[in-house]
Coordinates of C-alpha atoms and ligand atoms in Angstrom, one line a residue:
Chain A
M39 CA -17.4 1.6 -75.4
L40 CA -15.4 2.1 -78.5
Q41 CA -12.2 2.6 -76.6
P42 CA -11.0 -1.0 -76.1
S43 CA -11.3 -1.8 -79.7
I44 CA -9.1 1.0 -80.9
P45 CA -5.8 -0.5 -81.8
P46 CA -2.9 0.6 -79.6
V47 CA -0.6 3.1 -81.3
E48 CA 2.8 1.5 -81.7
P49 CA 5.5 3.9 -80.4
R50 CA 7.2 5.6 -83.2
P51 CA 10.8 6.5 -83.3
S52 CA 11.2 9.9 -81.7
L53 CA 13.7 12.4 -82.9
N54 CA 13.9 11.7 -86.6
T55 CA 17.7 12.0 -86.7
A56 CA 20.2 9.2 -87.0
A57 CA 18.1 6.8 -88.9
K58 CA 17.3 8.9 -91.9
L59 CA 20.7 10.5 -92.4
N60 CA 22.7 9.5 -95.5
V61 CA 26.4 10.0 -95.9
G62 CA 26.1 13.5 -97.3
D63 CA 23.9 14.6 -94.5
R64 CA 26.3 13.1 -92.0
L65 CA 29.2 15.1 -93.5
L66 CA 27.1 18.2 -93.5
R67 CA 26.1 17.7 -89.9
A68 CA 29.8 17.2 -88.9
L69 CA 30.5 20.4 -90.8
Y70 CA 28.2 22.6 -88.7
P71 CA 28.6 22.4 -85.0
P72 CA 26.8 24.7 -82.6
R73 CA 27.9 28.3 -82.5
A74 CA 30.6 29.5 -80.3
N75 CA 30.0 32.0 -77.5
A76 CA 29.9 35.6 -78.5
W77 CA 32.4 36.8 -76.0
Q78 CA 34.9 34.0 -76.7
L79 CA 34.7 35.0 -80.4
R80 CA 35.2 38.6 -79.5
W81 CA 38.4 37.9 -77.6
L82 CA 39.7 35.6 -80.3
G83 CA 38.9 38.2 -82.9
F84 CA 40.7 40.8 -80.9
A85 CA 43.8 38.6 -80.5
M86 CA 43.8 37.8 -84.2
L87 CA 43.6 41.5 -85.1
V88 CA 46.5 42.4 -82.8
L89 CA 48.6 39.6 -84.3
A90 CA 47.6 40.7 -87.8
A91 CA 48.4 44.4 -87.0
I92 CA 52.0 43.7 -86.0
F93 CA 52.8 40.9 -88.5
P94 CA 54.4 43.0 -91.3
W95 CA 57.1 44.2 -88.8
L96 CA 57.9 40.6 -88.0
G97 CA 57.4 38.9 -91.3
G98 CA 59.5 40.6 -94.0
P99 CA 58.3 41.3 -97.5
F100 CA 57.8 37.7 -98.7
Y101 CA 55.7 36.7 -95.8
T102 CA 53.8 40.0 -95.8
R103 CA 52.7 39.3 -99.4
L104 CA 51.9 35.8 -98.5
A105 CA 49.7 37.1 -95.6
I106 CA 48.0 39.4 -98.1
E107 CA 47.2 36.4 -100.3
S108 CA 45.9 34.5 -97.3
F109 CA 43.5 37.4 -96.5
L110 CA 42.2 37.3 -100.1
F111 CA 41.6 33.6 -99.9
G112 CA 40.2 34.3 -96.4
A113 CA 37.4 36.3 -98.0
T114 CA 36.5 33.2 -100.1
A115 CA 36.6 31.0 -97.0
L116 CA 34.3 33.5 -95.3
S117 CA 31.9 33.2 -98.2
V118 CA 31.9 29.4 -97.7
D119 CA 31.0 29.9 -94.1
I120 CA 28.1 32.2 -94.9
L121 CA 26.6 29.5 -97.0
L122 CA 27.6 26.4 -95.0
G123 CA 27.6 27.8 -91.5
Y124 CA 24.3 29.7 -91.9
A125 CA 22.3 28.4 -94.7
G126 CA 23.5 24.9 -94.6
L127 CA 24.6 25.0 -98.3
L128 CA 27.9 23.4 -99.3
S129 CA 29.3 25.3 -102.3
L130 CA 32.2 23.7 -104.1
G131 CA 32.3 26.5 -106.6
Q132 CA 33.1 29.7 -104.8
A133 CA 36.1 30.0 -107.0
A134 CA 33.7 31.0 -109.7
Y135 CA 33.4 34.4 -108.1
F136 CA 37.0 34.7 -107.1
G137 CA 38.0 34.0 -110.7
L138 CA 35.2 36.2 -112.3
A139 CA 36.2 39.1 -110.2
A140 CA 39.9 38.5 -110.9
Y141 CA 39.4 38.4 -114.7
I142 CA 37.1 41.4 -114.9
S143 CA 39.5 43.3 -112.7
A144 CA 42.5 42.3 -114.8
L145 CA 40.8 43.0 -118.1
M146 CA 39.6 46.4 -117.1
Y147 CA 43.0 47.5 -115.8
L148 CA 44.6 46.2 -119.0
H149 CA 42.2 47.6 -121.5
V150 CA 39.6 50.0 -120.0
T151 CA 40.5 52.0 -116.9
Q152 CA 42.9 52.6 -114.1
S153 CA 40.1 53.5 -111.7
F154 CA 39.8 51.0 -108.9
W155 CA 36.3 52.3 -108.2
L156 CA 35.0 51.7 -111.7
V157 CA 36.4 48.2 -111.6
L158 CA 34.7 47.7 -108.2
V159 CA 31.3 48.7 -109.6
A160 CA 31.8 46.5 -112.7
V161 CA 32.8 43.5 -110.5
V162 CA 29.9 44.0 -108.0
T163 CA 27.4 44.2 -110.8
A164 CA 28.7 41.2 -112.8
V165 CA 28.9 39.1 -109.7
A166 CA 25.4 40.1 -108.6
V167 CA 23.9 39.1 -112.0
F168 CA 25.9 35.9 -112.3
S169 CA 25.2 34.8 -108.7
L170 CA 21.5 35.7 -109.0
V171 CA 21.1 33.4 -112.1
L172 CA 23.3 30.6 -110.9
G173 CA 21.9 30.8 -107.4
A174 CA 18.4 30.6 -108.6
V175 CA 19.2 27.4 -110.4
A176 CA 21.5 25.8 -107.9
I177 CA 19.3 26.4 -104.8
R178 CA 16.3 24.6 -106.4
A179 CA 18.5 21.5 -106.4
K180 CA 18.7 19.8 -103.0
G181 CA 21.6 18.6 -100.9
V182 CA 24.5 17.2 -102.8
Y183 CA 23.2 18.5 -106.1
F184 CA 23.7 22.1 -105.0
A185 CA 27.4 21.3 -104.4
L186 CA 27.6 19.6 -107.8
I187 CA 26.0 22.5 -109.7
T188 CA 28.2 25.1 -108.1
F189 CA 31.2 23.0 -108.7
G190 CA 30.2 22.4 -112.4
A191 CA 29.6 26.1 -113.0
A192 CA 33.0 27.1 -111.7
E193 CA 34.6 24.3 -113.9
I194 CA 32.8 25.6 -116.9
L195 CA 34.1 29.1 -116.3
S196 CA 37.6 27.7 -115.9
K197 CA 37.3 25.9 -119.2
I198 CA 36.0 29.0 -121.0
A199 CA 38.9 31.0 -119.6
H200 CA 41.2 28.2 -120.6
N201 CA 40.0 28.1 -124.2
T202 CA 39.4 31.7 -125.0
R203 CA 42.5 33.3 -126.6
A204 CA 41.2 36.8 -126.2
I205 CA 41.5 36.5 -122.5
G206 CA 44.9 34.8 -122.5
G207 CA 43.8 31.2 -122.8
S208 CA 45.7 28.8 -120.6
D209 CA 48.4 31.3 -120.0
G210 CA 46.0 33.8 -118.5
L211 CA 46.7 37.5 -118.4
I212 CA 50.0 39.0 -117.3
G213 CA 51.5 42.4 -116.7
I214 CA 48.5 43.9 -115.0
P215 CA 49.3 47.4 -113.9
V216 CA 48.9 48.3 -110.3
P217 CA 46.6 51.3 -110.1
R218 CA 46.8 54.2 -107.6
I219 CA 43.6 54.1 -105.6
T220 CA 42.2 57.4 -104.6
L221 CA 40.4 57.0 -101.3
L222 CA 39.5 60.6 -100.8
P223 CA 40.5 63.6 -102.9
G224 CA 44.2 64.0 -102.1
V225 CA 44.5 60.7 -100.2
T226 CA 45.8 57.8 -102.4
I227 CA 46.7 54.3 -101.5
D228 CA 50.0 53.3 -102.9
L229 CA 49.9 49.5 -103.4
Q230 CA 53.5 49.4 -104.5
N231 CA 54.3 49.7 -100.8
N232 CA 53.9 46.3 -99.1
F233 CA 53.0 47.8 -95.8
V234 CA 50.3 50.0 -97.3
F235 CA 49.0 47.1 -99.4
Y236 CA 48.9 44.9 -96.3
Y237 CA 47.0 47.3 -94.1
A238 CA 44.6 48.2 -96.9
V239 CA 43.7 44.6 -97.4
L240 CA 43.5 43.9 -93.7
G241 CA 41.2 46.9 -93.3
V242 CA 39.0 45.6 -96.1
L243 CA 38.8 42.1 -94.6
V244 CA 37.9 43.5 -91.2
L245 CA 35.2 45.6 -92.7
I246 CA 33.8 42.6 -94.6
Y247 CA 33.9 40.5 -91.5
I248 CA 32.1 43.1 -89.4
G249 CA 29.6 43.8 -92.1
T250 CA 28.9 40.0 -92.6
R251 CA 28.6 39.5 -88.9
R252 CA 26.2 42.4 -88.6
I253 CA 24.0 41.3 -91.5
L254 CA 23.8 37.8 -90.2
D255 CA 23.1 38.9 -86.6
S256 CA 19.5 39.7 -87.6
G257 CA 16.1 38.3 -88.3
F258 CA 17.5 37.3 -91.7
G259 CA 20.4 35.4 -90.2
A260 CA 18.0 33.8 -87.7
V261 CA 15.9 32.4 -90.6
L262 CA 19.1 31.1 -92.3
R263 CA 20.1 29.3 -89.1
A264 CA 16.7 27.7 -89.0
I265 CA 17.1 26.6 -92.6
R266 CA 20.5 25.1 -91.7
D267 CA 19.0 23.3 -88.8
N268 CA 15.9 21.9 -90.5
S269 CA 15.1 23.3 -93.9
D270 CA 11.9 21.1 -94.2
R271 CA 10.3 22.8 -91.3
V272 CA 10.9 26.4 -92.3
P273 CA 8.1 26.8 -94.8
Y274 CA 5.5 25.9 -92.1
L275 CA 6.5 29.1 -90.3
G276 CA 5.6 31.2 -93.3
Y277 CA 9.1 31.7 -94.6
N278 CA 9.9 31.1 -98.3
S279 CA 13.3 29.5 -97.9
F280 CA 14.2 30.1 -101.5
W281 CA 14.6 33.9 -101.1
Y282 CA 16.7 33.5 -97.9
K283 CA 19.0 31.1 -99.5
L284 CA 19.3 33.1 -102.7
L285 CA 20.1 36.3 -100.7
A286 CA 22.7 34.4 -98.7
Y287 CA 24.2 33.0 -101.9
I288 CA 24.4 36.5 -103.6
M289 CA 26.0 37.9 -100.4
A290 CA 28.5 35.1 -100.3
A291 CA 29.4 35.6 -103.9
Q292 CA 30.1 39.2 -103.3
V293 CA 32.4 38.3 -100.4
A294 CA 34.2 35.7 -102.4
A295 CA 34.6 38.2 -105.2
V296 CA 36.6 40.6 -103.0
G297 CA 39.5 38.3 -103.0
G298 CA 39.5 38.1 -106.8
L299 CA 39.1 41.8 -107.1
I300 CA 42.4 42.4 -105.4
Y301 CA 44.3 39.3 -106.4
P302 CA 45.6 40.6 -109.8
L303 CA 47.0 43.7 -108.0
L304 CA 49.0 41.4 -105.7
R305 CA 50.3 38.9 -108.2
G306 CA 50.1 40.9 -111.4
F307 CA 48.5 38.1 -113.3
V308 CA 45.4 36.0 -113.6
A309 CA 45.0 32.4 -114.9
P310 CA 42.2 29.9 -115.4
H311 CA 43.2 28.0 -112.2
L312 CA 41.7 30.9 -110.2
F313 CA 38.3 29.5 -111.2
G314 CA 39.5 26.0 -110.4
F315 CA 38.5 23.3 -108.0
E316 CA 41.6 23.9 -105.9
V317 CA 40.6 27.4 -105.0
S318 CA 37.0 26.3 -104.2
T319 CA 38.1 23.3 -102.0
K320 CA 40.8 25.3 -100.3
A321 CA 38.1 27.7 -99.2
V322 CA 36.1 24.9 -97.8
V323 CA 39.1 23.4 -96.0
M324 CA 40.1 26.8 -94.6
S325 CA 36.6 27.2 -93.2
L326 CA 36.6 23.8 -91.8
V327 CA 40.1 24.2 -90.2
G328 CA 39.0 27.4 -88.5
G329 CA 35.5 26.3 -87.5
V330 CA 32.4 26.5 -89.6
G331 CA 29.6 28.7 -88.4
T332 CA 31.9 31.1 -86.6
L333 CA 32.8 33.5 -89.5
L334 CA 36.0 34.2 -87.6
G335 CA 37.3 30.6 -87.9
P336 CA 37.6 30.7 -91.7
L337 CA 39.8 33.8 -91.5
A338 CA 42.1 32.1 -89.1
G339 CA 41.9 28.9 -91.2
S340 CA 42.9 30.8 -94.3
V341 CA 46.1 32.1 -92.7
I342 CA 47.0 28.7 -91.3
V343 CA 46.4 26.8 -94.5
T344 CA 48.1 29.3 -96.8
F345 CA 51.2 29.4 -94.6
L346 CA 51.2 25.7 -94.2
E347 CA 50.9 25.2 -97.9
S348 CA 53.8 27.5 -98.5
A349 CA 55.9 25.7 -95.9
V350 CA 55.1 22.3 -97.3
G351 CA 55.5 23.7 -100.9
S352 CA 59.3 24.0 -100.3
Y353 CA 59.4 20.2 -99.8
T354 CA 56.9 18.8 -102.2
E355 CA 54.8 19.7 -105.2
R356 CA 51.7 18.0 -103.9
H357 CA 49.6 20.8 -102.5
L358 CA 46.3 19.1 -103.1
L359 CA 47.4 16.0 -101.3
V360 CA 48.3 18.1 -98.2
L361 CA 45.0 19.9 -98.5
G362 CA 43.2 16.5 -98.7
V363 CA 44.9 15.2 -95.6
I364 CA 44.1 18.3 -93.6
F365 CA 40.5 18.0 -94.8
I366 CA 40.2 14.3 -93.7
V367 CA 41.9 14.9 -90.4
F368 CA 39.6 17.8 -89.5
V369 CA 36.4 16.1 -90.7
M370 CA 37.3 13.0 -88.6
F371 CA 38.8 14.4 -85.5
L372 CA 38.0 18.1 -85.3
P373 CA 34.7 18.7 -87.2
D374 CA 34.2 21.9 -85.3
G375 CA 37.6 23.3 -86.2
L376 CA 40.2 25.1 -84.2
I377 CA 37.7 27.4 -82.7
G378 CA 35.7 24.4 -81.5
L379 CA 38.8 22.9 -80.0
A380 CA 39.6 26.2 -78.2
R381 CA 36.1 26.3 -76.9
R382 CA 36.2 22.7 -75.6
L383 CA 39.6 23.3 -74.0
S384 CA 38.4 26.5 -72.2
A385 CA 35.2 24.7 -71.2
S386 CA 37.1 21.8 -69.6
R387 CA 39.5 24.1 -67.9
G388 CA 36.5 26.0 -66.5
K389 CA 35.1 22.8 -65.1
A390 CA 38.4 21.8 -63.5
A391 CA 38.8 25.1 -61.7
P392 CA 35.3 26.4 -60.9
Chain B
M175 CA -14.2 27.8 -92.8
I176 CA -12.2 24.9 -94.3
K177 CA -13.9 22.9 -97.0
V178 CA -12.4 19.8 -98.6
R179 CA -14.0 18.5 -101.7
A180 CA -13.4 15.1 -103.5
L181 CA -9.7 15.0 -102.5
N182 CA -7.7 12.2 -104.0
K183 CA -4.1 11.1 -103.6
A184 CA -2.5 7.9 -104.7
F185 CA 1.1 6.7 -104.0
G186 CA 1.7 4.4 -107.0
G187 CA -1.1 1.9 -106.8
L188 CA -2.0 2.8 -103.2
R189 CA -4.9 5.1 -103.0
A190 CA -4.1 6.8 -99.7
V191 CA -7.0 9.3 -99.8
R192 CA -10.1 8.6 -101.9
D193 CA -12.8 11.2 -102.7
L194 CA -12.5 12.8 -99.3
S195 CA -14.9 15.6 -98.6
F196 CA -15.7 17.3 -95.4
E197 CA -16.1 20.6 -93.8
A198 CA -14.8 22.0 -90.6
L199 CA -16.8 24.8 -89.0
P200 CA -15.1 27.9 -87.6
R201 CA -13.8 27.8 -84.1
C202 CA -14.9 24.2 -83.7
V203 CA -12.8 21.1 -83.2
T204 CA -13.1 18.6 -86.0
S205 CA -11.3 15.3 -85.4
I206 CA -10.2 12.7 -87.8
I207 CA -9.9 9.2 -86.5
G208 CA -9.2 5.9 -88.1
P209 CA -6.9 2.9 -87.9
N210 CA -3.2 3.1 -88.8
G211 CA -2.7 3.7 -92.5
A212 CA -6.3 5.1 -93.0
G213 CA -4.9 8.2 -94.8
K214 CA -5.3 10.7 -92.0
S215 CA -1.8 12.2 -92.2
T216 CA -2.0 12.1 -96.0
A217 CA -5.2 14.2 -95.8
F218 CA -3.3 16.7 -93.6
N219 CA -0.5 16.8 -96.0
L220 CA -2.8 17.6 -98.8
I221 CA -4.5 20.4 -96.9
A222 CA -1.3 22.0 -95.6
G223 CA 0.5 22.0 -98.9
T224 CA 3.0 19.3 -98.0
L225 CA 1.6 17.1 -100.8
Q226 CA -0.2 18.0 -104.0
P227 CA -3.5 16.3 -104.5
D228 CA -4.2 14.3 -107.6
S229 CA -7.6 15.9 -107.7
G230 CA -10.1 17.7 -105.5
T231 CA -10.1 21.1 -103.9
V232 CA -9.4 22.7 -100.5
E233 CA -11.0 26.0 -99.6
L234 CA -10.1 28.2 -96.7
D235 CA -12.7 30.9 -95.8
G236 CA -14.1 30.6 -99.3
R237 CA -10.7 31.0 -101.0
D238 CA -9.3 28.1 -103.1
I239 CA -6.0 27.1 -101.6
T240 CA -5.5 23.8 -103.3
G241 CA -1.9 23.0 -103.9
R242 CA -0.5 26.2 -102.5
A243 CA 3.0 26.1 -101.0
P244 CA 3.3 25.5 -97.2
F245 CA 4.8 28.9 -96.7
A246 CA 1.9 30.6 -98.4
L247 CA -0.6 28.7 -96.4
A248 CA 1.2 29.5 -93.2
R249 CA 0.9 33.2 -94.0
L250 CA -2.8 32.7 -94.6
G251 CA -3.0 31.4 -91.0
V252 CA -2.7 27.6 -91.4
A253 CA -0.4 26.1 -88.7
R254 CA 0.3 22.4 -88.5
S255 CA 2.2 20.1 -86.2
F256 CA 3.7 16.8 -87.3
Q257 CA 3.1 13.3 -86.3
I258 CA 6.8 12.7 -86.0
T259 CA 8.3 15.7 -84.0
N260 CA 9.6 18.2 -86.5
L261 CA 11.4 21.1 -84.9
F262 CA 14.7 23.0 -85.0
F263 CA 16.5 20.5 -82.8
G264 CA 19.7 22.4 -82.9
L265 CA 18.2 25.6 -81.8
S266 CA 16.9 26.6 -78.3
T267 CA 13.3 26.3 -77.3
F268 CA 13.1 30.1 -77.2
E269 CA 14.5 30.4 -80.7
N270 CA 12.1 27.8 -82.0
V271 CA 9.1 29.8 -80.8
R272 CA 10.7 33.2 -81.5
L273 CA 11.2 32.2 -85.2
A274 CA 7.5 31.5 -85.4
C275 CA 6.7 34.9 -83.8
Q276 CA 9.2 36.6 -86.1
S277 CA 7.4 35.4 -89.2
L278 CA 4.5 37.7 -88.3
E279 CA 6.8 40.7 -88.6
R280 CA 7.3 42.8 -91.7
R281 CA 10.2 41.6 -93.8
S282 CA 11.6 45.1 -93.8
S283 CA 12.6 44.6 -90.2
Y284 CA 14.7 41.6 -90.9
L285 CA 18.0 43.5 -91.0
V286 CA 17.5 45.0 -87.6
R287 CA 19.9 43.5 -85.1
L288 CA 18.4 40.5 -83.5
D289 CA 18.5 41.8 -79.9
R290 CA 16.6 45.0 -81.1
L291 CA 13.9 43.0 -82.8
A292 CA 11.9 43.2 -79.6
R293 CA 8.3 42.2 -80.5
P294 CA 9.1 38.6 -81.5
Q295 CA 11.1 38.2 -78.2
A296 CA 8.2 39.4 -76.1
C297 CA 5.8 37.2 -78.1
A298 CA 8.1 34.2 -77.6
R299 CA 8.4 34.8 -73.8
A300 CA 4.6 35.0 -73.5
I301 CA 4.0 31.8 -75.4
L302 CA 6.7 29.9 -73.5
A303 CA 5.1 31.1 -70.2
E304 CA 1.6 30.0 -71.5
F305 CA 2.9 26.5 -72.3
G306 CA 4.9 26.1 -69.2
L307 CA 8.2 26.0 -71.1
Q308 CA 10.0 29.0 -69.5
E309 CA 12.5 26.7 -67.7
R310 CA 13.4 25.1 -71.0
A311 CA 13.8 28.4 -72.9
N312 CA 17.6 28.1 -73.3
E313 CA 17.8 24.4 -73.8
L314 CA 18.3 22.9 -77.2
V315 CA 15.0 21.4 -78.4
G316 CA 16.9 18.2 -79.3
N317 CA 17.8 17.8 -75.6
L318 CA 14.2 18.1 -74.4
S319 CA 12.1 15.1 -73.3
H320 CA 9.7 13.8 -75.8
G321 CA 6.7 15.3 -73.9
D322 CA 8.3 18.7 -73.9
Q323 CA 9.1 18.5 -77.6
R324 CA 5.5 17.8 -78.3
R325 CA 4.6 20.8 -76.2
V326 CA 7.0 23.0 -78.2
E327 CA 5.4 21.8 -81.5
I328 CA 2.1 23.2 -80.3
A329 CA 3.7 26.4 -78.9
V330 CA 5.2 27.0 -82.3
C331 CA 1.9 26.6 -84.0
M332 CA 0.1 28.9 -81.5
A333 CA 2.9 31.5 -82.0
L334 CA 1.8 31.8 -85.6
R335 CA -1.6 33.0 -84.4
P336 CA -3.4 30.5 -86.7
R337 CA -6.9 30.6 -88.0
L338 CA -6.6 26.9 -88.8
L339 CA -4.7 24.7 -86.4
M340 CA -3.9 21.2 -87.6
L341 CA -2.6 18.8 -85.0
D342 CA -1.4 15.4 -86.1
E343 CA -1.4 13.0 -83.1
P344 CA -0.2 15.5 -80.6
T345 CA -0.1 12.9 -77.8
Q346 CA 1.8 10.4 -80.0
G347 CA 4.3 8.4 -78.1
M348 CA 3.4 9.8 -74.7
S349 CA 2.9 8.0 -71.4
P350 CA -0.7 7.9 -70.0
S351 CA 0.2 10.5 -67.4
E352 CA 1.7 12.8 -69.9
T353 CA -1.3 12.3 -72.2
A354 CA -3.6 13.4 -69.4
E355 CA -1.7 16.5 -68.9
F356 CA -1.7 17.1 -72.6
D357 CA -5.4 16.7 -72.9
A358 CA -5.9 19.8 -70.7
L359 CA -3.5 21.7 -72.8
I360 CA -5.3 20.9 -76.0
K361 CA -8.6 21.6 -74.4
S362 CA -7.3 25.1 -73.6
L363 CA -6.8 25.8 -77.3
T364 CA -10.4 25.2 -78.3
G365 CA -12.1 28.4 -79.4
R366 CA -8.9 30.1 -80.3
A367 CA -8.7 28.7 -83.8
T368 CA -10.5 26.3 -86.0
I369 CA -8.9 23.0 -85.0
L370 CA -8.4 19.9 -87.1
L371 CA -7.2 17.1 -84.9
I372 CA -5.9 13.6 -85.7
E373 CA -5.8 11.6 -82.5
H374 CA -5.8 8.0 -81.4
D375 CA -6.8 8.8 -77.9
V376 CA -10.5 8.3 -78.2
D377 CA -11.3 9.7 -74.8
L378 CA -9.7 12.9 -75.8
V379 CA -11.4 13.0 -79.2
M380 CA -14.8 12.3 -77.8
S381 CA -14.6 14.9 -75.0
L382 CA -13.1 17.6 -77.2
S383 CA -14.6 17.3 -80.7
D384 CA -17.7 19.0 -82.1
H385 CA -17.5 16.8 -85.1
V386 CA -15.7 13.5 -85.8
I387 CA -14.7 12.1 -89.2
V388 CA -13.8 8.4 -89.3
M389 CA -11.5 7.4 -92.1
H390 CA -10.8 3.8 -93.2
Q391 CA -8.6 2.8 -96.1
G392 CA -8.4 6.3 -97.6
E393 CA -12.2 6.9 -97.4
K394 CA -14.5 8.7 -95.1
L395 CA -16.4 5.9 -93.4
F396 CA -18.6 8.0 -91.2
E397 CA -19.0 11.4 -89.8
G398 CA -21.0 13.0 -87.1
T399 CA -21.1 14.1 -83.5
P400 CA -19.0 12.1 -81.0
D401 CA -22.1 10.4 -79.7
R402 CA -23.2 9.2 -83.1
V403 CA -19.7 8.0 -83.9
R404 CA -19.6 6.0 -80.7
A405 CA -23.0 4.4 -81.5
S406 CA -22.2 3.6 -85.1
P407 CA -22.0 -0.1 -85.8
L408 CA -20.1 0.7 -89.1
V409 CA -17.3 2.4 -87.2
R410 CA -17.1 -0.3 -84.6
E411 CA -16.8 -3.0 -87.3
A412 CA -14.0 -1.1 -89.1
Y413 CA -12.0 -1.0 -85.9
L414 CA -12.8 -4.5 -85.0
G415 CA -11.7 -5.6 -88.4
V416 CA -8.4 -4.1 -87.9
D417 CA -8.1 -5.7 -84.5
H418 CA -8.7 -9.1 -85.9
A419 CA -6.2 -8.7 -88.6
A420 CA -3.6 -7.6 -86.1
V421 CA -4.1 -10.7 -84.0
Ligands
ATP152 N1 5.0 9.6 -99.0 C1 4.4 8.4 -99.1 N2 4.8 7.5 -100.1 C2 4.2 6.3 -100.2 N3 3.2 5.9 -99.4 C3 2.8 6.7 -98.4 C4 3.3 8.0 -98.2 N4 2.7 8.6 -97.2 C5 1.8 7.7 -96.7 N5 1.8 6.5 -97.5 C6 0.9 5.4 -97.3 O1 -0.4 5.9 -97.4 C7 -1.2 5.2 -96.5 C8 -1.8 6.2 -95.6 O2 -0.8 6.8 -94.7 P1 -1.1 7.9 -93.6 O3 0.2 8.2 -93.1 O4 -1.9 8.9 -94.2 O5 -2.0 7.1 -92.6 P2 -2.5 7.6 -91.1 O6 -4.0 7.4 -91.2 O7 -1.9 8.9 -90.8 O8 -1.9 6.4 -90.2 P3 -1.2 6.5 -88.8 O9 -2.3 6.4 -87.8 O10 -0.3 5.3 -88.8 O11 -0.5 7.8 -88.7 C9 -0.3 4.2 -95.7 O12 -0.5 3.0 -96.3 C10 1.1 4.7 -96.0 O13 2.0 3.7 -96.0
MG153 MG1 -0.6 9.6 -89.4

């Protein structure tokens, strides 16, 4: 009886998506494509490892040291991917942790100790505390504000380093001694030797990659992916997103810090620019070039971008411009990075020859 | 079971929910009906923690849960679906349900490798089978038909093993034949949880509900058994009024 008088429900737009997205969301969405197949990644990782293993025999000392540098920035790029590819958080301030670790490390070698392990403990502790505090603040801010806060924090650190005479001011710190690292009693790592240095850093990077992969291939990682996909829905499943994001943030900070921990030993100096926007954005570009959300892509991306920069650097001073162009090209034409491209190529070949 | 007292919520000058009080009895289906804009979804948002009420209280099993965060309510057994489909569109159907199952696990198991976290997987498979979604298990939810997406919404809610199940227009946007199929599905849920249902499909509401609340312009206009609601001249007038305005 009542039925005819009930007003008909007008059809509502299904699938929330396109209509509500603002520019920032659109960029973020472009930045995280679906994940690559596990076996494809495994093969790619294996190929990259083989290439990395033989590289010092092909490259010569200059390129070997450049490759080491690319690995150090690779850790920072990996940290960007942990945040962007898993938790959906775009950090424009991962240099904060690169720089923090570099300065602590440099200062301790200069004034306190020659023990790598003591330095490691100090760096891990400082980065944990700093990232806990900054993360707790930044994560409460949504969307683009997270990027702005992380960016701002790194800039502040950069300015502090710049203006504090005690830590070298704008000149930074130079003449950092290279320590002998005692791995086991009787086994030391001699970083004066390029080959040893190279393989040590490669080993560290591989361990970080495997560790990160393992940690994220878990219930914890699954919740992060859910947050990335639709953070508004997550609380209704009983998850407090805040803690997941915070843990991811702290984890990413530690990974970014590994690069800074070793950098002074490679270059023998630290300077305020290590906190700077260029390091942060470079990490984002590297991650984008390789493929966000793959963990492996950013490592490939860091090698490619570092070598490209070095090659371009012999023609022009305008690094940032090159970085900017790469960024734009990838966002517009290859938002899923080189790994995404490889995946699409192998998919289309698979279709052609079934 | 769930007791709402003098709930108020205004958006600027618009009083979307005014002095709303009602009670939903355990294991019963309580439906909220009313014309568009009556404040039904807002009432849901206030109960499920999506919005903070301006005043009033919400009690769940004698416990004051007013203004608690959605994740805290979910852990207390409140599961809700959304009027506009709200899922992890970039994840598979299986993963959507598995994530809901996983939330019942101890947090200390969250670093176990995903393929060894067996219980949520078994739970998800069982739920998918129950809701006839096995074939869709590996498809991205964003690629499913609207009807299947609505189905996944309910599957996710049931995977949470709710004490209070809140469904906001589950048959929204469906064709009549899909709706008929869905009626049976919703009927099968009765008795498994206390259900709060917002629904425009009056046949469904009347056949399913133990108790019906009629809202109009933010206020509770009437409440009672389906038969009494059907017979109420007040209710009919409210709906007719809307109809005239729409013409
Ligand atoms: N977040 C908000 N901000 C401002 N106004 C809102 C908000 N949410 C709802 N409203 C307004 O509050 C009133 C009640 O909306 P509500 O969504 O609760 O209605 P409803 O009964 O669920 O209607 P429908 O049948 O269309 O879903 C409407 O006028 C709506 O425009
Ligand atoms: Mg509504």
